[in-house]
């Protein structure tokens, strides 16, 4: 009985094993497998045939890559029975086919010579992939491996090489070929563009380097050399650029133009630099789509378990990093990069994880052991640095920080020793390293600047004065004769004079020797002295033989020309971004009232500064220039008033940029005063010619100008001498 039970047990296990094997075979037969891959050319089109064990329900999704040129097709739920992963084709544009199984899906990759578009069609149990010809392909290629195939047997010399600037600012390299059969290969190599002309030679006159930076194009230089049986041309652009190349008969043209960015946009967006790819998926899982990106970029993508959902996506020739951003934005995902590993998760999950990491760091710092380290401060002030480290404040002259700019941890402390200019800091090691880096950058010598100012006050004056004295005398009455002139035949006479007393004396009405002046002046308008000097004069007298009648004339004239210049040259040396003041002058006293808190005022004396003042704050720019904030004041004692002397003030305040050692005129005050005075006898002074005997003229012109010259110079320092 026992043996019988054992036999039944063995038979039962054999049945179970047979059943499992049968089910496994049935399942294996039920799963779709790729049996064969072949290629052919029909009607000028390249066709790749993929034979499967079962008919597909839908065309598999795929994507195209431009560099290297590939087409990838994903077969979900399909395995491979090929026995090998790579099939060499080497026909037309198709180089090989790779079949790789990963889990429950299989990827078929078509390795092409150049990028091309494709169409997929299901016919029975086979999938036909039709590659469009390179002539009809709409897929743009980044740069063709070969621009033109060579058809020349012999090496021929290039005829000419030229560079031009287009109207839109692009750089155009024009090469004249010996014929239209020359092979051309163009490729981008780093930041340069390399063009090779196969089976070509270069004359000595064309073997040169063209420096074309002055043309104002993205191209800086074009270097052409002979390399074996080829002519190699290296085009070196700058900035962001793109290129295009074309050939017309025997003329080959390469055009490089700048990629322009709209300056009106506040944000120019992210700059994507990844290789371009094309994606076309309908309702594909996000995790599968991320795996496609990982396979293309050779990045390891770790996806969080919370990433789920599907997305419909169609992209044509976009950089892979931009495609990744689009996918993540569509599903509110984010990523963190560490080396060549990308961790993808929802943004909230990433933020929560980062918060936990920061809280963990803060908790660790609160338990970390404190250490004490001293720092020797060489140039800065230890007390200023201590204020900054503890609670914010002034670090150095001219620099400030916010009140919350504490660099120490909550457990840290700092002590400043002013006598030795040292700092003793107690804190955790990580904070001590940060403080050491800060001190290394802050505790540096400050460059000094010598500012020379010249205030030139020039004056130019010119004056001219012309005057006359005209008078007459009639002393016949004093000599016993008859004065005046006869009026009619009845003995009446008339006498003239410059005043009533002079006329009476001339007529003799007051007696012959009454003491009245018989001489007088008709015009008394002499020239005015200029500059405290009297005018020069010239006089003449016309009289008769009896010497009893006189006509007197005096002409006076004065011309003054004066020039003066006052030069004030204050100099001051100060450090970078540190204000400096230099002044010179005097103080004038004046009376004032001094009032106390009760309102009682008593006479007192105050003083007013009359000085020359230069206040300057320099700022050294990275290119060696100097920005100067200037405040210049020039005072001069003015006219006297009953309350004291006035003050003539001249003030200049400005900000300028000056080269090292250069001189700039920052301002000036120009004054011109012109006065013309004329004094004359009415009617007689207006007579032509004779009227000059009845007038006096004075003309004065005064010109004053104040110019301020500034010359800053950097003082050489040992710390900067070797830079």
XYZ file of C-alpha atoms in Angstrom:
723
model
C 0.000 0.000 0.000
C 2.818 2.249 0.853
C 4.599 1.605 -2.460
C 1.351 2.201 -4.309
C 0.965 5.628 -2.687
C 4.508 6.480 -3.614
C 3.830 5.575 -7.240
C 0.708 7.764 -7.254
C 2.747 10.672 -5.819
C 5.385 10.367 -8.520
C 2.759 10.250 -11.227
C 1.072 13.361 -9.779
C 4.334 15.378 -9.810
C 5.035 14.252 -13.365
C 1.599 15.494 -14.353
C 2.148 18.822 -12.665
C 5.492 19.313 -14.372
C 4.026 18.331 -17.729
C 1.155 20.739 -17.265
C 3.486 23.640 -16.379
C 5.661 22.896 -19.400
C 2.592 22.715 -21.611
C 1.322 26.068 -20.291
C 4.750 27.658 -20.762
C 4.852 26.457 -24.333
C 1.381 27.752 -24.965
C 2.344 31.124 -23.506
C 5.550 31.176 -25.546
C 3.546 30.408 -28.622
C 1.040 33.104 -27.705
C 3.729 35.845 -27.357
C 4.663 37.787 -30.510
C 8.296 37.447 -31.550
C 10.445 39.046 -34.259
C 11.573 36.329 -36.572
C 13.547 38.101 -39.314
C 14.677 41.526 -40.572
C 15.589 42.178 -44.210
C 16.096 45.124 -46.539
C 15.517 45.837 -50.205
C 15.233 48.678 -52.729
C 12.010 48.988 -54.713
C 11.201 51.845 -57.075
C 14.081 53.956 -55.739
C 12.866 53.603 -52.132
C 14.601 51.640 -49.405
C 12.321 49.188 -47.592
C 13.054 47.397 -44.336
C 10.866 44.326 -43.715
C 10.353 43.056 -40.164
C 8.688 39.627 -39.982
C 6.809 38.688 -36.818
C 5.075 35.564 -35.585
C 1.747 37.372 -35.268
C 0.128 40.313 -36.909
C 0.513 43.589 -35.042
C -2.578 45.437 -33.896
C -1.040 48.895 -34.427
C 2.002 50.519 -35.962
C 4.710 50.744 -33.270
C 5.725 54.173 -32.107
C 9.170 55.488 -32.941
C 11.441 58.477 -33.061
C 14.261 59.783 -35.261
C 17.699 61.096 -34.327
C 19.720 63.355 -36.596
C 23.213 62.982 -35.160
C 23.956 60.112 -35.383
C 21.247 59.404 -37.948
C 18.959 56.723 -36.468
C 15.324 55.605 -36.501
C 14.083 53.718 -33.417
C 10.880 51.612 -33.291
C 9.498 50.216 -30.012
C 7.520 46.935 -29.994
C 5.750 46.534 -26.639
C 5.018 42.936 -25.638
C 7.255 41.586 -28.400
C 10.385 39.465 -27.947
C 13.225 38.683 -30.312
C 14.035 35.335 -31.825
C 16.766 36.649 -34.102
C 19.627 35.079 -32.237
C 21.798 38.165 -32.880
C 21.441 41.836 -32.078
C 22.999 43.457 -35.194
C 22.307 42.798 -38.869
C 24.621 44.475 -41.419
C 22.782 45.846 -44.450
C 25.102 48.327 -46.247
C 22.615 49.174 -48.941
C 21.658 52.717 -49.932
C 21.216 54.901 -46.877
C 20.863 51.931 -44.486
C 24.029 50.771 -42.739
C 22.729 48.218 -40.197
C 19.784 47.178 -38.032
C 20.013 46.593 -34.267
C 17.414 44.497 -32.393
C 17.558 44.800 -28.613
C 15.122 43.269 -26.141
C 14.640 44.947 -22.772
C 12.074 43.352 -20.485
C 8.697 43.080 -22.168
C 9.559 45.258 -25.140
C 11.929 45.106 -28.089
C 13.524 48.078 -29.843
C 14.552 47.979 -33.504
C 17.095 50.652 -34.419
C 17.841 51.519 -38.068
C 21.366 52.949 -38.338
C 21.479 55.338 -41.307
C 24.188 57.191 -43.187
C 22.211 60.407 -43.162
C 18.972 61.523 -41.557
C 15.814 60.566 -43.429
C 12.075 60.432 -42.885
C 10.187 57.124 -42.785
C 6.758 55.580 -43.109
C 5.592 52.357 -41.403
C 2.846 50.056 -42.705
C 1.488 46.696 -41.503
C 0.945 44.021 -44.148
C -0.077 40.703 -42.637
C 2.489 39.468 -40.166
C 5.138 41.863 -41.495
C 5.922 45.507 -40.808
C 7.294 47.485 -43.747
C 9.394 50.594 -42.996
C 9.865 52.767 -46.083
C 12.797 55.206 -45.975
C 12.359 58.299 -48.061
C 15.161 59.144 -50.459
C 17.635 61.868 -49.488
C 16.341 64.058 -52.302
C 12.738 63.897 -51.152
C 13.362 63.689 -47.419
C 11.948 66.542 -45.422
C 14.015 65.768 -42.365
C 16.604 68.549 -42.090
C 20.168 67.476 -41.539
C 22.424 69.389 -39.212
C 25.496 69.121 -41.474
C 25.946 66.646 -44.262
C 28.918 64.361 -43.898
C 29.956 65.268 -47.414
C 28.717 68.394 -49.121
C 29.669 67.228 -52.617
C 31.306 64.056 -53.870
C 34.607 64.378 -55.686
C 34.621 63.499 -59.384
C 38.065 64.765 -60.374
C 40.924 62.370 -61.053
C 43.706 64.933 -60.849
C 44.413 67.599 -58.247
C 43.459 71.042 -59.523
C 44.347 74.427 -57.985
C 41.720 76.709 -56.451
C 41.336 79.912 -58.446
C 40.470 82.519 -55.817
C 39.502 83.090 -52.182
C 37.541 86.118 -50.953
C 35.620 87.379 -47.909
C 32.619 89.711 -47.992
C 30.095 91.221 -45.597
C 26.420 90.914 -46.437
C 23.804 93.603 -45.905
C 22.437 91.808 -42.836
C 25.865 91.622 -41.176
C 26.738 88.010 -42.055
C 30.241 86.890 -43.069
C 30.480 85.296 -46.515
C 33.487 83.231 -47.639
C 33.577 82.880 -51.430
C 35.839 80.240 -53.038
C 36.254 79.985 -56.805
C 36.765 76.309 -57.724
C 38.576 75.031 -60.840
C 35.354 73.292 -61.943
C 32.072 72.057 -60.559
C 33.396 68.519 -59.986
C 35.443 69.319 -56.866
C 34.452 67.395 -53.753
C 33.663 69.456 -50.653
C 33.425 68.273 -47.053
C 32.105 70.703 -44.403
C 31.748 70.041 -40.682
C 31.625 71.849 -37.376
C 34.595 71.122 -35.155
C 34.211 72.607 -31.671
C 33.736 76.350 -32.055
C 35.165 76.378 -35.584
C 33.895 75.466 -39.020
C 36.164 73.230 -41.144
C 35.823 73.039 -44.936
C 37.954 70.626 -46.969
C 38.294 70.664 -50.779
C 39.281 67.198 -52.005
C 41.750 66.665 -54.861
C 42.730 70.330 -54.761
C 45.875 72.408 -54.436
C 46.514 75.907 -53.150
C 48.853 78.485 -54.638
C 51.314 80.345 -52.448
C 49.356 83.582 -52.788
C 46.247 82.001 -51.243
C 48.041 80.277 -48.349
C 47.324 82.889 -45.741
C 45.295 83.806 -42.703
C 42.620 86.418 -43.245
C 41.947 88.582 -40.166
C 38.392 89.793 -40.852
C 37.381 90.925 -37.356
C 37.111 94.540 -38.544
C 34.292 93.655 -40.944
C 31.821 93.502 -38.058
C 30.624 89.946 -38.745
C 30.610 86.838 -36.517
C 33.715 85.582 -38.401
C 37.038 86.536 -36.796
C 39.493 84.791 -39.119
C 39.750 82.453 -42.112
C 42.856 80.238 -42.347
C 43.565 78.263 -45.545
C 46.334 75.644 -45.747
C 47.409 72.683 -47.865
C 46.909 69.285 -46.219
C 48.032 66.393 -48.429
C 45.876 66.250 -51.533
C 43.272 68.482 -49.858
C 42.900 72.167 -49.126
C 41.795 72.774 -45.557
C 39.963 75.950 -44.584
C 39.265 76.776 -40.931
C 36.629 79.458 -40.270
C 36.684 80.812 -36.697
C 33.448 82.560 -35.670
C 32.581 84.113 -32.304
C 29.418 84.290 -30.249
C 26.234 82.457 -31.175
C 26.103 81.660 -34.892
C 24.731 79.403 -37.556
C 25.977 78.654 -41.043
C 24.781 77.718 -44.486
C 26.670 76.545 -47.562
C 25.825 76.368 -51.238
C 27.534 75.993 -54.605
C 26.669 77.606 -57.910
C 28.682 76.277 -60.844
C 32.314 76.939 -59.909
C 31.576 79.185 -56.912
C 31.333 77.725 -53.420
C 29.931 79.972 -50.660
C 29.892 79.549 -46.876
C 27.809 82.071 -44.996
C 28.025 82.532 -41.222
C 25.477 84.751 -39.518
C 24.733 85.693 -35.944
C 21.822 84.159 -34.088
C 19.968 87.291 -33.068
C 18.049 87.553 -29.804
C 15.177 89.950 -29.273
C 16.570 92.574 -26.823
C 13.034 93.686 -25.872
C 12.356 90.377 -24.134
C 12.972 90.508 -20.414
C 13.821 86.817 -20.344
C 15.457 85.074 -23.293
C 14.600 81.614 -22.024
C 16.776 78.598 -21.502
C 19.558 77.919 -23.942
C 19.327 74.302 -25.144
C 22.486 72.672 -26.448
C 21.580 68.979 -26.709
C 21.515 66.931 -29.882
C 18.296 67.201 -31.886
C 15.741 64.432 -32.108
C 12.201 63.871 -33.340
C 9.480 62.199 -31.284
C 5.988 61.127 -32.329
C 4.013 59.181 -29.731
C 0.325 58.629 -29.073
C -0.654 57.930 -25.456
C 2.748 56.663 -24.443
C 3.546 56.124 -20.782
C 5.721 58.797 -19.250
C 8.095 56.213 -17.804
C 8.584 54.662 -21.263
C 9.128 58.088 -22.807
C 11.764 58.903 -20.201
C 13.476 55.625 -21.050
C 13.614 56.735 -24.695
C 15.380 59.937 -23.605
C 17.762 57.894 -21.449
C 18.682 55.600 -24.326
C 19.412 58.556 -26.575
C 21.416 60.635 -24.112
C 23.252 57.782 -22.357
C 22.041 59.227 -19.071
C 20.852 56.999 -16.239
C 17.318 58.091 -15.373
C 15.894 57.036 -12.028
C 12.129 57.488 -11.976
C 10.147 57.828 -8.777
C 7.326 55.355 -8.095
C 4.872 58.257 -8.054
C 5.545 59.073 -11.724
C 2.642 57.724 -13.766
C 0.309 58.634 -16.584
C 0.514 58.880 -20.356
C 1.208 61.687 -22.751
C 0.741 62.382 -26.470
C 3.837 64.022 -27.855
C 5.098 65.058 -31.294
C 8.382 66.903 -31.601
C 10.355 67.607 -34.747
C 14.067 68.400 -34.607
C 14.296 69.747 -31.054
C 17.258 69.425 -28.648
C 16.883 66.515 -26.290
C 17.174 68.694 -23.183
C 14.315 70.857 -24.455
C 12.282 67.724 -25.149
C 12.920 66.588 -21.567
C 11.730 69.952 -20.213
C 8.563 69.725 -22.299
C 7.802 66.237 -20.988
C 8.418 67.240 -17.375
C 6.337 70.411 -17.655
C 3.432 68.489 -19.198
C 3.227 66.204 -16.137
C 4.387 68.712 -13.438
C 7.604 66.818 -12.894
C 11.091 67.952 -11.952
C 14.539 66.442 -11.942
C 17.804 66.602 -10.066
C 21.114 65.829 -11.780
C 24.046 64.118 -10.121
C 26.850 63.189 -12.495
C 25.235 61.218 -15.322
C 22.204 60.251 -13.237
C 18.870 62.078 -13.487
C 16.312 61.586 -10.725
C 12.795 62.365 -11.979
C 9.917 62.885 -9.569
C 6.952 65.227 -8.986
C 8.004 68.729 -8.027
C 6.316 68.504 -4.626
C 8.180 65.316 -3.842
C 11.519 66.890 -4.840
C 10.794 69.974 -2.699
C 9.836 67.805 0.283
C 13.011 65.759 -0.050
C 15.185 68.859 -0.258
C 13.448 70.265 2.822
C 14.193 67.091 4.745
C 17.835 67.245 3.670
C 18.148 70.850 4.822
C 16.480 70.078 8.139
C 18.851 67.176 8.586
C 21.853 69.422 7.941
C 20.542 72.010 10.407
C 20.018 69.329 13.027
C 23.530 68.028 12.492
C 25.006 71.514 12.861
C 23.250 71.991 16.212
C 25.027 68.905 17.564
C 28.401 69.404 15.872
C 31.432 70.114 18.067
C 32.643 73.724 18.211
C 36.190 74.736 17.350
C 38.152 77.957 17.839
C 40.434 79.457 15.208
C 42.259 82.766 15.062
C 42.775 84.884 11.941
C 45.442 87.523 11.403
C 43.944 90.523 9.601
C 46.449 92.441 7.497
C 44.601 95.211 5.669
C 41.044 95.411 6.969
C 39.930 96.347 10.488
C 39.319 93.399 12.791
C 36.459 95.162 14.606
C 34.658 95.829 11.320
C 34.950 92.199 10.287
C 33.734 91.070 13.695
C 30.632 93.270 13.349
C 29.910 91.720 9.974
C 30.389 88.157 11.146
C 28.221 88.643 14.204
C 25.234 90.659 13.039
C 25.996 92.519 9.829
C 27.468 95.970 9.432
C 30.395 97.660 7.764
C 33.038 95.294 6.390
C 35.384 97.865 4.926
C 35.306 101.471 3.879
C 32.583 102.000 1.352
C 30.896 98.564 1.706
C 27.814 97.722 3.792
C 25.651 94.704 4.458
C 22.111 94.059 5.611
C 21.358 93.671 9.318
C 20.511 89.968 8.807
C 23.820 89.119 7.121
C 25.082 87.028 10.022
C 27.716 84.557 8.916
C 28.184 82.787 12.223
C 25.885 80.003 13.285
C 23.541 80.429 16.225
C 26.209 78.892 18.485
C 29.142 80.830 17.031
C 30.966 83.805 18.542
C 33.757 86.184 17.524
C 36.252 88.349 19.413
C 38.215 91.188 17.806
C 41.609 92.217 19.272
C 42.264 95.764 18.067
C 45.819 95.968 19.404
C 47.039 93.047 17.263
C 44.226 93.303 14.633
C 43.264 89.652 15.096
C 40.001 87.709 15.129
C 39.192 84.751 17.372
C 36.217 82.825 15.985
C 34.447 79.922 17.667
C 32.041 77.923 15.516
C 31.494 74.610 13.728
C 34.160 73.575 11.168
C 31.984 74.255 8.088
C 31.349 77.843 9.216
C 35.027 78.345 9.983
C 35.852 77.364 6.395
C 33.318 79.893 5.070
C 34.764 82.611 7.305
C 38.280 81.793 6.137
C 37.182 82.132 2.500
C 35.503 85.458 3.309
C 38.580 86.868 5.027
C 40.789 85.749 2.142
C 38.639 87.746 -0.301
C 38.048 90.788 1.937
C 41.455 91.211 3.565
C 43.266 92.510 0.474
C 45.144 95.760 -0.158
C 43.099 98.588 -1.616
C 44.488 100.400 -4.611
C 45.221 104.076 -4.189
C 44.586 106.962 -6.538
C 46.332 110.331 -6.843
C 43.914 113.051 -7.938
C 45.410 116.253 -9.287
C 43.069 119.176 -9.825
C 43.924 122.461 -11.528
C 41.559 125.384 -11.234
C 42.496 128.039 -13.768
C 40.769 131.420 -13.457
C 41.694 133.652 -16.396
C 40.685 137.295 -16.924
C 41.018 139.435 -20.059
C 40.041 143.125 -19.869
C 40.090 145.944 -22.394
C 39.058 149.574 -21.915
C 39.114 152.736 -23.991
C 38.151 156.285 -22.953
C 38.122 159.501 -25.008
C 37.179 162.989 -23.707
C 37.572 166.729 -24.423
C 37.670 170.094 -22.678
C 36.631 173.191 -24.712
C 36.722 176.708 -23.331
C 37.184 180.407 -24.222
C 38.465 183.572 -22.523
C 37.854 187.286 -23.244
C 39.930 189.591 -21.021
C 39.557 192.832 -23.010
C 37.424 194.290 -20.280
C 40.208 193.769 -17.748
C 42.630 195.567 -20.066
C 40.346 198.592 -20.418
C 38.738 197.702 -23.664
C 35.325 196.617 -24.670
C 34.406 192.999 -24.143
C 32.087 191.032 -26.268
C 31.042 191.722 -29.782
C 29.240 194.665 -31.403
C 25.488 194.297 -31.968
C 24.174 196.861 -34.464
C 25.349 200.502 -34.931
C 23.947 201.993 -31.777
C 26.836 200.808 -29.571
C 25.104 197.657 -28.231
C 27.369 194.664 -27.641
C 26.875 191.026 -26.693
C 29.107 188.883 -24.490
C 29.202 185.050 -24.285
C 30.305 182.831 -21.441
C 30.120 179.338 -20.067
C 28.364 180.541 -16.925
C 26.540 183.622 -15.650
C 29.606 184.854 -13.781
C 31.785 184.283 -16.836
C 29.396 186.265 -19.096
C 29.172 189.165 -16.576
C 32.949 189.282 -16.265
C 33.367 189.302 -20.015
C 30.902 192.197 -20.456
C 32.457 194.201 -17.607
C 29.099 194.716 -15.886
C 30.661 194.300 -12.433
C 33.599 196.543 -13.087
C 36.882 195.955 -14.715
C 38.719 194.195 -11.911
C 35.944 192.698 -9.811
C 37.690 189.304 -9.543
C 35.110 187.573 -11.690
C 36.601 184.928 -14.028
C 36.519 186.012 -17.593
C 37.686 182.527 -18.701
C 35.377 179.533 -18.839
C 34.763 176.147 -20.383
C 32.036 175.403 -22.839
C 32.627 171.601 -22.647
C 34.144 169.786 -19.691
C 33.982 166.069 -20.564
C 37.498 164.679 -19.995
C 38.418 160.994 -20.432
C 37.843 158.706 -17.445
C 40.888 157.024 -15.929
C 41.060 153.202 -16.148
C 42.569 150.858 -13.645
C 43.350 153.674 -11.210
C 45.435 155.554 -13.790
C 44.681 159.043 -15.113
C 44.075 159.546 -18.803
C 46.685 161.185 -20.966
C 45.820 164.647 -22.289
C 46.824 167.056 -25.044
C 45.889 170.772 -24.986
C 46.160 173.755 -27.308
C 45.131 177.426 -27.181
C 44.166 179.790 -29.994
C 44.544 183.509 -29.225
C 44.919 186.873 -31.010
C 48.002 189.041 -31.163
C 46.791 191.251 -28.339
C 46.456 188.195 -26.153
C 43.083 189.288 -24.877
C 40.913 186.571 -26.440
C 41.609 182.833 -26.105
C 40.139 179.581 -27.396
C 41.308 176.567 -25.328
C 41.061 172.874 -26.270
C 42.175 169.771 -24.283
C 41.858 166.237 -25.612
C 42.329 163.291 -23.196
C 42.430 159.607 -24.104
C 42.993 156.344 -22.258
C 43.311 152.733 -23.412
C 43.909 149.845 -21.000
C 44.515 146.162 -21.806
C 44.953 143.680 -18.969
C 45.312 139.879 -18.692
C 45.449 137.826 -15.528
C 45.470 134.150 -14.531
C 45.062 132.480 -11.165
C 45.979 128.787 -10.939
C 45.014 126.650 -7.949
C 46.307 123.063 -7.913
C 45.052 120.936 -5.018
C 46.210 117.299 -4.853
C 44.970 114.456 -2.743
C 45.691 110.721 -2.442
C 42.944 108.334 -1.407
C 41.997 104.674 -1.600
C 39.506 103.090 -3.950
C 35.896 104.028 -3.041
C 37.059 106.171 -0.107
C 36.104 109.865 0.019
C 38.859 112.430 0.530
C 38.697 116.185 1.232
C 41.387 118.842 0.940
C 40.728 122.546 1.531
C 42.675 125.750 2.004
C 41.502 129.267 2.824
C 40.604 131.683 5.583
C 37.697 132.544 7.840
C 36.125 136.001 7.959
C 34.412 137.178 11.154
C 31.019 138.799 11.118
C 28.626 139.971 13.791
C 25.688 137.861 14.739
C 23.233 137.309 17.575
C 23.573 134.325 19.885
C 20.297 133.288 21.497
C 19.918 130.932 24.437
C 17.065 128.612 25.346
C 15.147 131.395 27.050
C 15.176 133.519 23.948
C 17.724 136.009 25.230
C 20.033 137.150 22.425
C 23.412 138.731 22.837
C 25.809 140.056 20.201
C 28.396 137.554 19.106
C 30.882 136.740 16.397
C 30.695 134.018 13.806
C 33.099 133.006 11.091
C 32.554 132.303 7.395
C 34.946 130.038 5.499
C 36.510 131.478 2.382
C 38.428 128.545 0.968
C 39.383 126.316 -1.910
C 37.917 122.835 -1.387
C 38.291 119.551 -3.288
C 36.152 116.559 -2.273
C 36.537 113.409 -4.387
C 35.515 109.742 -4.248
C 37.272 107.496 -6.816
C 36.100 104.121 -8.083
C 38.485 101.946 -10.098
C 36.821 100.051 -12.941
C 37.916 96.550 -14.048
C 39.395 97.922 -17.290
C 41.667 100.386 -15.462
C 39.449 103.475 -15.758
C 38.524 105.658 -12.801
C 35.062 107.002 -11.955
C 35.325 110.235 -9.958
C 32.623 111.839 -7.839
C 33.809 115.444 -7.550
C 32.724 118.395 -5.443
C 34.915 121.474 -6.035
C 34.379 124.850 -4.356
C 36.265 128.102 -4.980
C 35.453 131.135 -2.794
C 36.783 134.675 -3.149
C 36.234 137.670 -0.874
C 33.738 140.008 -2.526
C 32.735 143.637 -2.068
C 32.403 145.244 1.304
C 28.909 145.829 2.713
C 27.682 147.480 5.911
C 27.192 144.018 7.380
C 30.598 142.714 6.282
C 32.349 141.350 3.240
C 30.504 139.454 0.587
C 31.634 136.095 -0.808
C 32.014 135.256 -4.494
C 31.343 131.506 -4.738
C 32.129 129.168 -7.644
C 31.000 125.566 -7.238
C 31.260 122.462 -9.466
C 29.744 119.064 -8.558
C 29.771 116.197 -11.048
C 30.685 112.544 -11.757
C 33.018 111.593 -14.620
C 34.855 108.560 -16.046
C 38.542 109.182 -16.779
C 41.309 106.930 -18.061
C 44.314 106.306 -15.855
C 46.635 109.293 -16.284
C 44.170 111.101 -18.542
C 42.987 114.675 -18.104
C 39.434 115.882 -18.446
C 37.880 119.339 -18.261
C 34.840 118.819 -16.096
C 33.333 122.288 -16.351
C 33.802 125.997 -16.631
C 32.224 129.320 -15.809
C 32.582 132.020 -18.435
C 31.647 135.627 -17.827
C 31.795 138.523 -20.284
C 30.962 142.094 -19.269
C 30.834 144.879 -21.846
C 30.032 148.508 -20.945
C 29.829 151.464 -23.330
C 29.208 154.985 -21.919
C 28.830 158.224 -23.884
C 28.424 161.754 -22.489
C 27.724 164.683 -24.867
C 26.287 168.162 -25.222
C 22.850 168.012 -26.800
C 22.671 168.987 -30.440
C 26.352 169.911 -30.658
C 27.439 166.394 -29.778
C 25.399 165.028 -32.673
C 27.041 167.196 -35.282
C 29.182 165.247 -37.724
C 32.897 165.601 -37.099
C 32.652 168.703 -34.877
C 30.434 166.775 -32.504
C 33.471 164.920 -31.120
C 34.466 168.174 -29.400
C 31.274 168.057 -27.384
C 31.240 164.438 -26.124
C 33.136 161.874 -24.062
C 33.199 158.081 -24.774
C 34.163 155.180 -22.536
C 34.086 151.469 -23.518
C 35.092 148.551 -21.251
C 35.142 144.788 -21.948
C 35.962 142.243 -19.233
C 36.151 138.467 -19.847
C 36.541 135.923 -17.024
C 36.608 132.154 -17.227
C 37.059 129.371 -14.674
C 38.243 125.962 -15.943
C 38.650 122.820 -13.841
C 41.131 120.150 -14.995
C 41.189 116.725 -13.306
C 43.963 114.131 -13.718
C 43.659 110.821 -11.763
C 46.613 108.426 -11.557
C 46.754 104.924 -10.121
C 49.573 104.517 -7.642
C 51.612 101.345 -8.318
C 51.335 98.791 -5.570
C 53.435 95.736 -4.890
C 50.340 93.579 -4.723
C 49.310 94.601 -8.208
C 52.717 95.038 -9.843
C 52.874 91.434 -10.953
C 49.348 91.296 -12.303
